[in-house]
mmCIF file with all atom_site columns, C-alpha atoms in Angstrom:
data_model
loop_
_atom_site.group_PDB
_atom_site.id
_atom_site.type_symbol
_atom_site.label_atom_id
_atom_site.label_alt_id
_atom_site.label_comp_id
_atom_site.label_asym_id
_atom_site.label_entity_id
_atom_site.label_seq_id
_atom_site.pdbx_PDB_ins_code
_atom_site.Cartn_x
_atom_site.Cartn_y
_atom_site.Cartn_z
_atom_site.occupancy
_atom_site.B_iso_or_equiv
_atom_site.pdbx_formal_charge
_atom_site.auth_seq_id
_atom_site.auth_comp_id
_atom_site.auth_asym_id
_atom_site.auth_atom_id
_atom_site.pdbx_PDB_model_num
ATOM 1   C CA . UNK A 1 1   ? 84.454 -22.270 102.273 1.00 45.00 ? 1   UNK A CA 1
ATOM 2   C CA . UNK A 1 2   ? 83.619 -19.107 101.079 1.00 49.00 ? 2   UNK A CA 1
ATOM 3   C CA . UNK A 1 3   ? 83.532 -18.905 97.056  1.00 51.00 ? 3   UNK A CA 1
ATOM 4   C CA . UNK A 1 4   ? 84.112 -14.987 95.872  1.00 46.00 ? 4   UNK A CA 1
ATOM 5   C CA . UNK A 1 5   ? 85.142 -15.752 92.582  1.00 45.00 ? 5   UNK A CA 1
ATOM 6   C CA . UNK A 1 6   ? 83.419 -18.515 90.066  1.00 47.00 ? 6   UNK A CA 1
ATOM 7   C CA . UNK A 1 7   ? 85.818 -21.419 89.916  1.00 49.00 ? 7   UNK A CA 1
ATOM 8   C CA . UNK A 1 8   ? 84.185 -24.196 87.837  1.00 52.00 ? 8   UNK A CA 1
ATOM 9   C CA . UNK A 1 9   ? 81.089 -24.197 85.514  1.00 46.00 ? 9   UNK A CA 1
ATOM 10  C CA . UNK A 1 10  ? 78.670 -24.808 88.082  1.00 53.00 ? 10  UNK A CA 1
ATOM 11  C CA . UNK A 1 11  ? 79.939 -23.401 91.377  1.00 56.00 ? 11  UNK A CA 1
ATOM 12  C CA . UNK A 1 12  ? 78.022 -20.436 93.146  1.00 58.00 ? 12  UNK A CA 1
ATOM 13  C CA . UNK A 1 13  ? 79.024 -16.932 92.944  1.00 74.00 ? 13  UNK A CA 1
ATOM 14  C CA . UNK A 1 14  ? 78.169 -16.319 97.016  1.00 76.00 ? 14  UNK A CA 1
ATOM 15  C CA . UNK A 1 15  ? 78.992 -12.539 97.148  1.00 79.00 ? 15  UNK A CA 1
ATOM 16  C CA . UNK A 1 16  ? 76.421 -11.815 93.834  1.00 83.00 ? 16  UNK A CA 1
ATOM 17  C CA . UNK A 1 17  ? 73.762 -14.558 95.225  1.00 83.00 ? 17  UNK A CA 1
ATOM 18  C CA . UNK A 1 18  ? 73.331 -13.085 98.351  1.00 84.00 ? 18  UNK A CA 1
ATOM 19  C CA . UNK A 1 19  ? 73.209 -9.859  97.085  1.00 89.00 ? 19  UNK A CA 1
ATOM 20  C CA . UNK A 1 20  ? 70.333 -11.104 94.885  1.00 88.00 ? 20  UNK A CA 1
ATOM 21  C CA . UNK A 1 21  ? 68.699 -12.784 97.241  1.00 89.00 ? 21  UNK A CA 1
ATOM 22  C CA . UNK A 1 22  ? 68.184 -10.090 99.481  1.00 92.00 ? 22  UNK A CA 1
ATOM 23  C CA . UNK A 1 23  ? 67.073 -8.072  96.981  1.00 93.00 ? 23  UNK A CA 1
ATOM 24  C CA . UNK A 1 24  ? 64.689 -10.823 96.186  1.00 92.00 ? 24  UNK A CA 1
ATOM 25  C CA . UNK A 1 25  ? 64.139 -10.904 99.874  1.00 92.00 ? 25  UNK A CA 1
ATOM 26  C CA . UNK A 1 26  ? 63.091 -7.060  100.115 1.00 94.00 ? 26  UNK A CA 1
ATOM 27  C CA . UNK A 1 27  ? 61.327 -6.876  96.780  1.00 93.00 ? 27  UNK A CA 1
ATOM 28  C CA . UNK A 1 28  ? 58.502 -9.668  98.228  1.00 93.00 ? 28  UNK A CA 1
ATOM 29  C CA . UNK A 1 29  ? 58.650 -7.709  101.535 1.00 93.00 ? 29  UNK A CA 1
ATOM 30  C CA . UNK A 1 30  ? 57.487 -4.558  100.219 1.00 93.00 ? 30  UNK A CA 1
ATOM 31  C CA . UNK A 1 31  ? 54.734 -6.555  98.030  1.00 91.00 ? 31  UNK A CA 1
ATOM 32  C CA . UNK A 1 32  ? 53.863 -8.420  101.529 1.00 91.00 ? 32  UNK A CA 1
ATOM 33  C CA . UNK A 1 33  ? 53.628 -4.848  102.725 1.00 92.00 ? 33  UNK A CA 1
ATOM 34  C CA . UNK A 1 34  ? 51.510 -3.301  99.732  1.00 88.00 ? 34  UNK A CA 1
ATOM 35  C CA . UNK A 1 35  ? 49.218 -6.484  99.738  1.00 86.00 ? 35  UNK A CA 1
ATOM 36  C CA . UNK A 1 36  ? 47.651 -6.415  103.283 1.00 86.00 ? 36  UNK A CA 1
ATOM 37  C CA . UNK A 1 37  ? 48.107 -2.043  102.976 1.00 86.00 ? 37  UNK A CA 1
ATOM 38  C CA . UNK A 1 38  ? 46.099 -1.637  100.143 1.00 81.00 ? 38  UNK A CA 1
ATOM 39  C CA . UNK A 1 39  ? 45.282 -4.690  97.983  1.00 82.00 ? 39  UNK A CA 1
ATOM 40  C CA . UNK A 1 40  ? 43.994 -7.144  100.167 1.00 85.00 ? 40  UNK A CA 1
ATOM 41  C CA . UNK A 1 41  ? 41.476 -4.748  101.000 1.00 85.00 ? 41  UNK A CA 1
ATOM 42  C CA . UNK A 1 42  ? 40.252 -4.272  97.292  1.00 83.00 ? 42  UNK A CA 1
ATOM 43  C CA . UNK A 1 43  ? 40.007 -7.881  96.194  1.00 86.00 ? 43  UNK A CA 1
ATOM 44  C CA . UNK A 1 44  ? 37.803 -8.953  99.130  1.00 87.00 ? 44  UNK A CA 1
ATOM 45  C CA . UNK A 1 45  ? 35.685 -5.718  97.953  1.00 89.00 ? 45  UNK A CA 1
ATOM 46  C CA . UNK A 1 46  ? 35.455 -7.213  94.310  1.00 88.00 ? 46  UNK A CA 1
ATOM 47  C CA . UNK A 1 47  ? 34.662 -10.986 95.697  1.00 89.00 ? 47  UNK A CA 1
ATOM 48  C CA . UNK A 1 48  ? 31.773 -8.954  97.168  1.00 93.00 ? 48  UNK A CA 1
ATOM 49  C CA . UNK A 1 49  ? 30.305 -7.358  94.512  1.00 94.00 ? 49  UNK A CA 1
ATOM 50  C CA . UNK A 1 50  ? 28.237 -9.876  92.834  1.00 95.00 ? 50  UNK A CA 1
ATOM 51  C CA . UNK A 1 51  ? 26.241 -9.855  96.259  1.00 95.00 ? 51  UNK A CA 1
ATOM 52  C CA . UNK A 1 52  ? 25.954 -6.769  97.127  1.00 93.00 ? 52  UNK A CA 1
ATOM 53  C CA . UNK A 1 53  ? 23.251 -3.952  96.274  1.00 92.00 ? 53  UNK A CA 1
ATOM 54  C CA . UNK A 1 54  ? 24.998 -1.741  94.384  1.00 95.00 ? 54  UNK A CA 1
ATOM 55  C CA . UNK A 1 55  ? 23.699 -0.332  90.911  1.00 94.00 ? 55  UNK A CA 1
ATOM 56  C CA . UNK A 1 56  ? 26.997 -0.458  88.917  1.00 94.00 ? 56  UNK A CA 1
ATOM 57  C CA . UNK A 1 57  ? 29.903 -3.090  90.051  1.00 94.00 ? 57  UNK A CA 1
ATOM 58  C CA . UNK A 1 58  ? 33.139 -3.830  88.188  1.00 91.00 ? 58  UNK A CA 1
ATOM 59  C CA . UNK A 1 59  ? 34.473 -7.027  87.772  1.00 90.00 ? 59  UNK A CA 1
ATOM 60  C CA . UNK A 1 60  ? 38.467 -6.896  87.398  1.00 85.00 ? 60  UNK A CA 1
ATOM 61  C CA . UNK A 1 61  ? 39.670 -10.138 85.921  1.00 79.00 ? 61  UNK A CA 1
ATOM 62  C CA . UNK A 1 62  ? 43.922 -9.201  87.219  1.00 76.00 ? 62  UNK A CA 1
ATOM 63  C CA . UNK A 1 63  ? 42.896 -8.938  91.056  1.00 75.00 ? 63  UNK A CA 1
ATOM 64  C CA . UNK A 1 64  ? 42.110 -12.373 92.519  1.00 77.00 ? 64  UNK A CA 1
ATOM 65  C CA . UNK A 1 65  ? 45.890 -13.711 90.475  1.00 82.00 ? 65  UNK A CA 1
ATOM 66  C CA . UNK A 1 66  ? 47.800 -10.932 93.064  1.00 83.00 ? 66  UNK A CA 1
ATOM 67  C CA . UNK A 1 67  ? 47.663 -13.422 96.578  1.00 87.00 ? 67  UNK A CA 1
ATOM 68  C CA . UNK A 1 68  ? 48.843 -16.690 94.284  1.00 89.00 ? 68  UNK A CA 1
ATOM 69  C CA . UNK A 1 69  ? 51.510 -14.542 92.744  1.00 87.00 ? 69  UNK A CA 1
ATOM 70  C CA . UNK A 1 70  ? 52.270 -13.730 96.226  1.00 91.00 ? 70  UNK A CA 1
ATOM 71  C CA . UNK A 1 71  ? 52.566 -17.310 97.194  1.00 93.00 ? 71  UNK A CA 1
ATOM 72  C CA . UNK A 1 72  ? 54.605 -17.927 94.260  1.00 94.00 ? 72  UNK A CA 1
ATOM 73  C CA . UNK A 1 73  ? 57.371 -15.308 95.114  1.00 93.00 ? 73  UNK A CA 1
ATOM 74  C CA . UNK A 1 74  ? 57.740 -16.487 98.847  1.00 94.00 ? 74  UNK A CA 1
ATOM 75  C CA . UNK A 1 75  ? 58.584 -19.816 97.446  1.00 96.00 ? 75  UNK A CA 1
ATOM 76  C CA . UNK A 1 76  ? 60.853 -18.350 95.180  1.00 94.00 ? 76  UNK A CA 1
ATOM 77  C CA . UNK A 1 77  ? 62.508 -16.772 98.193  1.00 94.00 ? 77  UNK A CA 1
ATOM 78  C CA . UNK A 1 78  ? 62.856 -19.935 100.219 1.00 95.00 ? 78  UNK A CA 1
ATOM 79  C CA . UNK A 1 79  ? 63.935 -21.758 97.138  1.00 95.00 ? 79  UNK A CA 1
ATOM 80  C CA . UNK A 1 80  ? 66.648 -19.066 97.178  1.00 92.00 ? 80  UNK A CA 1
ATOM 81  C CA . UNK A 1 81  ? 67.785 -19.523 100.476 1.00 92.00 ? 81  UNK A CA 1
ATOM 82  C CA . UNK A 1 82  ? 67.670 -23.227 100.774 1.00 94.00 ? 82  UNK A CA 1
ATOM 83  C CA . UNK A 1 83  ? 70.070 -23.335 97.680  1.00 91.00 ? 83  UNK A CA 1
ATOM 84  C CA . UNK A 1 84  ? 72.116 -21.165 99.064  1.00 87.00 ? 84  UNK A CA 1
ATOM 85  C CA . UNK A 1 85  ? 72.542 -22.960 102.724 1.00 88.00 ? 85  UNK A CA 1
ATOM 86  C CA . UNK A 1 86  ? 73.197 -26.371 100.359 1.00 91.00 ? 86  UNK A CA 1
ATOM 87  C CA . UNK A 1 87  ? 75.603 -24.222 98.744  1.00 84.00 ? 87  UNK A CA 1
ATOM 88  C CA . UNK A 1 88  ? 77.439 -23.254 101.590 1.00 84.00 ? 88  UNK A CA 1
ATOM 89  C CA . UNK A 1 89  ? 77.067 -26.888 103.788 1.00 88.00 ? 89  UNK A CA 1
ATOM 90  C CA . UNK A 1 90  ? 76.085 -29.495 101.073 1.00 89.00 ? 90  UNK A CA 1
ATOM 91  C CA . UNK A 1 91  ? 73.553 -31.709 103.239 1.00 92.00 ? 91  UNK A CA 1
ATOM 92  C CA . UNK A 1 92  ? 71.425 -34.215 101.329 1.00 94.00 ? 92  UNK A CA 1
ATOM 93  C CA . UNK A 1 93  ? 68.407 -33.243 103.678 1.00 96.00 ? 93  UNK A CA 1
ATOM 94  C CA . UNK A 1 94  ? 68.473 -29.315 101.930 1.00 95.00 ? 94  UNK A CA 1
ATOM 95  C CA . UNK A 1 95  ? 68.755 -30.938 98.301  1.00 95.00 ? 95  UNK A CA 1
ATOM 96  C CA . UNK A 1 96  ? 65.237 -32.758 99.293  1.00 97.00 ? 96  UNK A CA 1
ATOM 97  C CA . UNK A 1 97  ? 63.567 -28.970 100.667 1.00 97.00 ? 97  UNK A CA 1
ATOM 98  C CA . UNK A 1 98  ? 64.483 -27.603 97.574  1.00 96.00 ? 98  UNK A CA 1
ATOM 99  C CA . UNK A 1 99  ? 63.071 -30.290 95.417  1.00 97.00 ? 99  UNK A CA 1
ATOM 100 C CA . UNK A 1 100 ? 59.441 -30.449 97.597  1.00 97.00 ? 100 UNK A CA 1
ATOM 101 C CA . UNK A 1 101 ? 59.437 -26.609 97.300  1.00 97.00 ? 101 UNK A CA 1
ATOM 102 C CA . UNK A 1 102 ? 60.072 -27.085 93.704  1.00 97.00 ? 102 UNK A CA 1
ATOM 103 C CA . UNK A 1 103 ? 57.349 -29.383 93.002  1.00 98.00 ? 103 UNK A CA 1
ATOM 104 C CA . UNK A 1 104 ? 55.175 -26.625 95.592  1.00 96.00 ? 104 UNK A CA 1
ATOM 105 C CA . UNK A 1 105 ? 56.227 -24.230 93.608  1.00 97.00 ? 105 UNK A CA 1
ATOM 106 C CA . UNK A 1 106 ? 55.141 -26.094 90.253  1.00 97.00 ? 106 UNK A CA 1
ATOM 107 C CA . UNK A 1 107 ? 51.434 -27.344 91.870  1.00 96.00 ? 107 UNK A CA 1
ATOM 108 C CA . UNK A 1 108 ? 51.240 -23.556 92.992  1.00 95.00 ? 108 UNK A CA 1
ATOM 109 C CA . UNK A 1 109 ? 51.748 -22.151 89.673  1.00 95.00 ? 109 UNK A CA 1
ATOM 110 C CA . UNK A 1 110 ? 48.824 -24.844 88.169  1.00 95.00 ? 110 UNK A CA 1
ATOM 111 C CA . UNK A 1 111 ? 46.521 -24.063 90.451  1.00 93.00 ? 111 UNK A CA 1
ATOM 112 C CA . UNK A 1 112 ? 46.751 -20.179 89.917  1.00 92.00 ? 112 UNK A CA 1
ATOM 113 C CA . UNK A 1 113 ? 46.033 -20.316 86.573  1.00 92.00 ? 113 UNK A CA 1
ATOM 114 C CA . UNK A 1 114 ? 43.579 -22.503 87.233  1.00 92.00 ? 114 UNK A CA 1
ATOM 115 C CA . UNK A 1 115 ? 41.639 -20.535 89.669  1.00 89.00 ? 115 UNK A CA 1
ATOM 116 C CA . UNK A 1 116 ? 42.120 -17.402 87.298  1.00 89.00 ? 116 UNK A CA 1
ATOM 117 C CA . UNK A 1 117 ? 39.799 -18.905 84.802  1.00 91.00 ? 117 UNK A CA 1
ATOM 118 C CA . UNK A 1 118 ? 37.439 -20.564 88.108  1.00 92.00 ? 118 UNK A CA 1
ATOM 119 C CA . UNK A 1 119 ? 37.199 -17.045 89.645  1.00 91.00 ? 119 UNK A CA 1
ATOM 120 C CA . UNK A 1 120 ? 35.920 -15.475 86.479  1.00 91.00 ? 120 UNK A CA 1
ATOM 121 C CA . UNK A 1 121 ? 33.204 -18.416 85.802  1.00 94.00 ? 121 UNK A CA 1
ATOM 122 C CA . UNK A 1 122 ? 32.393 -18.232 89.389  1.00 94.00 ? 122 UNK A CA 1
ATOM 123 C CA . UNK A 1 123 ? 32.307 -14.002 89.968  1.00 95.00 ? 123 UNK A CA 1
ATOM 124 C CA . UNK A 1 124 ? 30.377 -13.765 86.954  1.00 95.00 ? 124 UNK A CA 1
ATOM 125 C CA . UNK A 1 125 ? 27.947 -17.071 87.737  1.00 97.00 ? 125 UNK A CA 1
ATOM 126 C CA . UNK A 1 126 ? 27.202 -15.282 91.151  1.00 96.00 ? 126 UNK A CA 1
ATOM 127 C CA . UNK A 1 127 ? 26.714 -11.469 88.837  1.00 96.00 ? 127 UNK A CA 1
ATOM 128 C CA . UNK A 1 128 ? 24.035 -13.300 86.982  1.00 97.00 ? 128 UNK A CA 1
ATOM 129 C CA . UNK A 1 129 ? 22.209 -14.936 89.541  1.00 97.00 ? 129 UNK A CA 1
ATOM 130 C CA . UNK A 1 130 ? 21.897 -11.539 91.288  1.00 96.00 ? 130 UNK A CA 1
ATOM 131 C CA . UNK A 1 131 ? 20.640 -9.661  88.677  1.00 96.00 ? 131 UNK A CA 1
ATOM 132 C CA . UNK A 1 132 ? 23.522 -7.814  86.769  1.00 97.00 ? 132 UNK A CA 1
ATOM 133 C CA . UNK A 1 133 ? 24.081 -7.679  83.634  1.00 95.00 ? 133 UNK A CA 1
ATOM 134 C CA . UNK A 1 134 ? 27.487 -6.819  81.568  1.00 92.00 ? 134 UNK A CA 1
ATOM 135 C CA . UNK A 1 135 ? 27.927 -3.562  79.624  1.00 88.00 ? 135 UNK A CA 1
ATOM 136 C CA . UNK A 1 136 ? 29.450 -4.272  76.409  1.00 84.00 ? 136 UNK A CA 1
ATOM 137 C CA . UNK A 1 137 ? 33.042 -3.467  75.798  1.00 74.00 ? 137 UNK A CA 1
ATOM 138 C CA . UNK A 1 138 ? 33.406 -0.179  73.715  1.00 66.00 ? 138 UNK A CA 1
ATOM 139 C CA . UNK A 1 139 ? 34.218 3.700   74.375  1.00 57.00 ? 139 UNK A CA 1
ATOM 140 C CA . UNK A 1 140 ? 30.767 4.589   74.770  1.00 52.00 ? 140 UNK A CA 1
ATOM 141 C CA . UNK A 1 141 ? 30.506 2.325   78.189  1.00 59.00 ? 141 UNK A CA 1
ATOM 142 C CA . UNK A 1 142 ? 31.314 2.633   81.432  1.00 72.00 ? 142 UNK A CA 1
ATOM 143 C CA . UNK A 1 143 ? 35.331 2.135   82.630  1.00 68.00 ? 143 UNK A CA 1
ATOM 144 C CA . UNK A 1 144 ? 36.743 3.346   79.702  1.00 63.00 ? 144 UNK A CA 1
ATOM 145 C CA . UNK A 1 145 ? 40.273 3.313   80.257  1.00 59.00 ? 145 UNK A CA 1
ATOM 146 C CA . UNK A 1 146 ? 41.045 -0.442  81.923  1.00 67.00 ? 146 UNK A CA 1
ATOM 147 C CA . UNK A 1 147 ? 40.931 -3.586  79.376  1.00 72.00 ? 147 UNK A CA 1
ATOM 148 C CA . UNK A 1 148 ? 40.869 -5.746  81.991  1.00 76.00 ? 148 UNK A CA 1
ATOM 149 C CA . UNK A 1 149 ? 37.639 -4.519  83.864  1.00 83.00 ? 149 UNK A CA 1
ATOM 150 C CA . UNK A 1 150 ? 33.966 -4.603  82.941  1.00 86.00 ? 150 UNK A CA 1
ATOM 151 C CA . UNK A 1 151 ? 30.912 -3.013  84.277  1.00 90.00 ? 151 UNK A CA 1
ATOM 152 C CA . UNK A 1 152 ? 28.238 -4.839  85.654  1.00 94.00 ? 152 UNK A CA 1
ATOM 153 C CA . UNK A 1 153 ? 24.478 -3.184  86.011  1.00 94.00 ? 153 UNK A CA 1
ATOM 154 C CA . UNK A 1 154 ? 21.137 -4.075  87.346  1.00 93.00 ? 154 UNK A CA 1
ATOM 155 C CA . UNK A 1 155 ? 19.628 -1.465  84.679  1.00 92.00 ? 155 UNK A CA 1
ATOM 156 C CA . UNK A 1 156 ? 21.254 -2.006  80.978  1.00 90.00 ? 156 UNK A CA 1
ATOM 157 C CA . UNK A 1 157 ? 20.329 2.018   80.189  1.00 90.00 ? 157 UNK A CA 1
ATOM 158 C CA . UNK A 1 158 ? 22.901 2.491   82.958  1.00 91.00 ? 158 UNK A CA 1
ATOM 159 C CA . UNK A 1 159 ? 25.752 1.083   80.198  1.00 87.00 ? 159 UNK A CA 1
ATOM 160 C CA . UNK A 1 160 ? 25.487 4.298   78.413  1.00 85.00 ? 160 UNK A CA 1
ATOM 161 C CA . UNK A 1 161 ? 24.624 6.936   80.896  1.00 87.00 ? 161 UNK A CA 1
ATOM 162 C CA . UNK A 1 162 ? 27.444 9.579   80.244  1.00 86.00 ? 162 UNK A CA 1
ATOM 163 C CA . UNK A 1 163 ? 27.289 11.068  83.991  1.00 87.00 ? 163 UNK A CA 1
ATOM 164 C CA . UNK A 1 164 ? 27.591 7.550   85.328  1.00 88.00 ? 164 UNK A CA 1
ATOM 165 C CA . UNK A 1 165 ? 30.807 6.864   83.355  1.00 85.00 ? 165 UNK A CA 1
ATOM 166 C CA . UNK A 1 166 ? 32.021 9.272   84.665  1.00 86.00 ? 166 UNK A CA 1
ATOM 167 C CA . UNK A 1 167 ? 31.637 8.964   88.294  1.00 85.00 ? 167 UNK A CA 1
ATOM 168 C CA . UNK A 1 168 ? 32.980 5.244   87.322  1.00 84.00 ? 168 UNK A CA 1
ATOM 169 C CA . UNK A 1 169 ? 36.040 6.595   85.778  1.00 77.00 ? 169 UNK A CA 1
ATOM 170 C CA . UNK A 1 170 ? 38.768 4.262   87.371  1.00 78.00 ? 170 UNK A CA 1
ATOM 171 C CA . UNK A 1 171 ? 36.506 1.571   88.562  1.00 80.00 ? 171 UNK A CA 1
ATOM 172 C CA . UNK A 1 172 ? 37.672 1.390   92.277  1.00 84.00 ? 172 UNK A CA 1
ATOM 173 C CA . UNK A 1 173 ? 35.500 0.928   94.956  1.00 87.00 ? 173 UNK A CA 1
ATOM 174 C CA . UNK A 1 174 ? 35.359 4.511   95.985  1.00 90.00 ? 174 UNK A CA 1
ATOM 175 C CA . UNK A 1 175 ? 33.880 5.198   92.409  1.00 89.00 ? 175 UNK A CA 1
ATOM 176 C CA . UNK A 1 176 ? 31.387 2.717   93.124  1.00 91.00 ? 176 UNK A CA 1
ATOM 177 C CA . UNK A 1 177 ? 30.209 3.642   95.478  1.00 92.00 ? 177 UNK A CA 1
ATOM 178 C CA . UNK A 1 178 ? 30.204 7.541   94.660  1.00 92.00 ? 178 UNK A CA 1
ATOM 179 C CA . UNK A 1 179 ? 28.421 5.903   91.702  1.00 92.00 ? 179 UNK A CA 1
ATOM 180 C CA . UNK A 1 180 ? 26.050 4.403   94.097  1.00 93.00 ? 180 UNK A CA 1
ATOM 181 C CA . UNK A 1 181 ? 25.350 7.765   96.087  1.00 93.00 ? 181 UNK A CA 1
ATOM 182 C CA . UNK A 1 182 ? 25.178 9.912   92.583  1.00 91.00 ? 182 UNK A CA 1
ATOM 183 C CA . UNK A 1 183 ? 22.216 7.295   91.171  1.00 92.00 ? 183 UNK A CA 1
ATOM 184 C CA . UNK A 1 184 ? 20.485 7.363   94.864  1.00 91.00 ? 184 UNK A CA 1
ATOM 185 C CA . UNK A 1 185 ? 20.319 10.917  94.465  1.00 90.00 ? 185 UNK A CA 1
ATOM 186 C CA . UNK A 1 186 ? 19.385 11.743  90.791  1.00 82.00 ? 186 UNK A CA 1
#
């Protein structure tokens, strides 16, 4: 029942599968575990931003694609596991799973790309409307050292205020909102 060895083009390897997929398995688990830690907290800070009264905010275009990419592994996982239960018992009902999850996991991939590029129009629609402007991209602006973050500003002096780059360094919400406390009290 058991296949250790690969027979015929086509038959599953069981011992190397399930070693993969539990490697699979604890890979997403510790993402799981670093998304609602640490991340989780951070991209619900940046989805705030745009309405909030800060001076300086940063919009970071890589955040909002983490929870999606999330989705996308756990299906990955299940697609894993149902293939290897159809493997091991061959019912029809497990090929169907895997092909619904596959289509899931096609629709899911779609729509993440597609609300990559409606979460920028959308965070930066909302900036706007609120006041902020964008500081050009170049050395002499705020977050220096990320390509895939911008500063936002109320004031456009701000941009190229050397103290307030770097109080901005990384562009994480403590820095904003040291940023925030340095410009209250200057």
């Amino acid at each position: 029942m058991v296949k250790l060895i690969k027979d015929e083009l086509g038959d599953l390897n069981i011992a190397s599968y399930f070693i993969a997929l539990v490697s699979l398995t604890l890979f997403t688990a510790a993402i799981t575990w670093y998304l609602f830690s640490y991340d989780l907290d951070d991209i619900l800070q940046i989805l705030s931003y745009p309405y909030s009264d800060y001076p300086v905010i940063v919009y970071t275009s890589g955040n909002f694609v983490t929870i999606p990419l999330w989705l996308i592994m756990c299906i990955i996982v299940l697609i894993g596991v149902f293939r290897g239960v159809y493997e091991l018992f061959k019912k029809p009902w497990l090929k169907k799973v895997i092909n619904y999850l596959l289509i899931g996991l096609c629709v899911l991939f779609v729509l993440t790309i597609l609300s990559f590029f409606i979460y920028s129009i959308v965070w930066k629609s909302a900036a706007r409307e609120h006041g902020y402007i964008e500081c050009p991209s170049s050395n002499t602006t705020l977050v220096k050292f990320s390509k895939s973050s911008t500063a936002w500003t109320k004031e456009e002096s701000l941009c190229h205020d050397y103290q307030v780059g770097e109080a901005l360094s990384s562009g994480n919400h403590e820095d904003i909102i040291e940023t925030a406390e340095y410009l209250k009290n200057r």
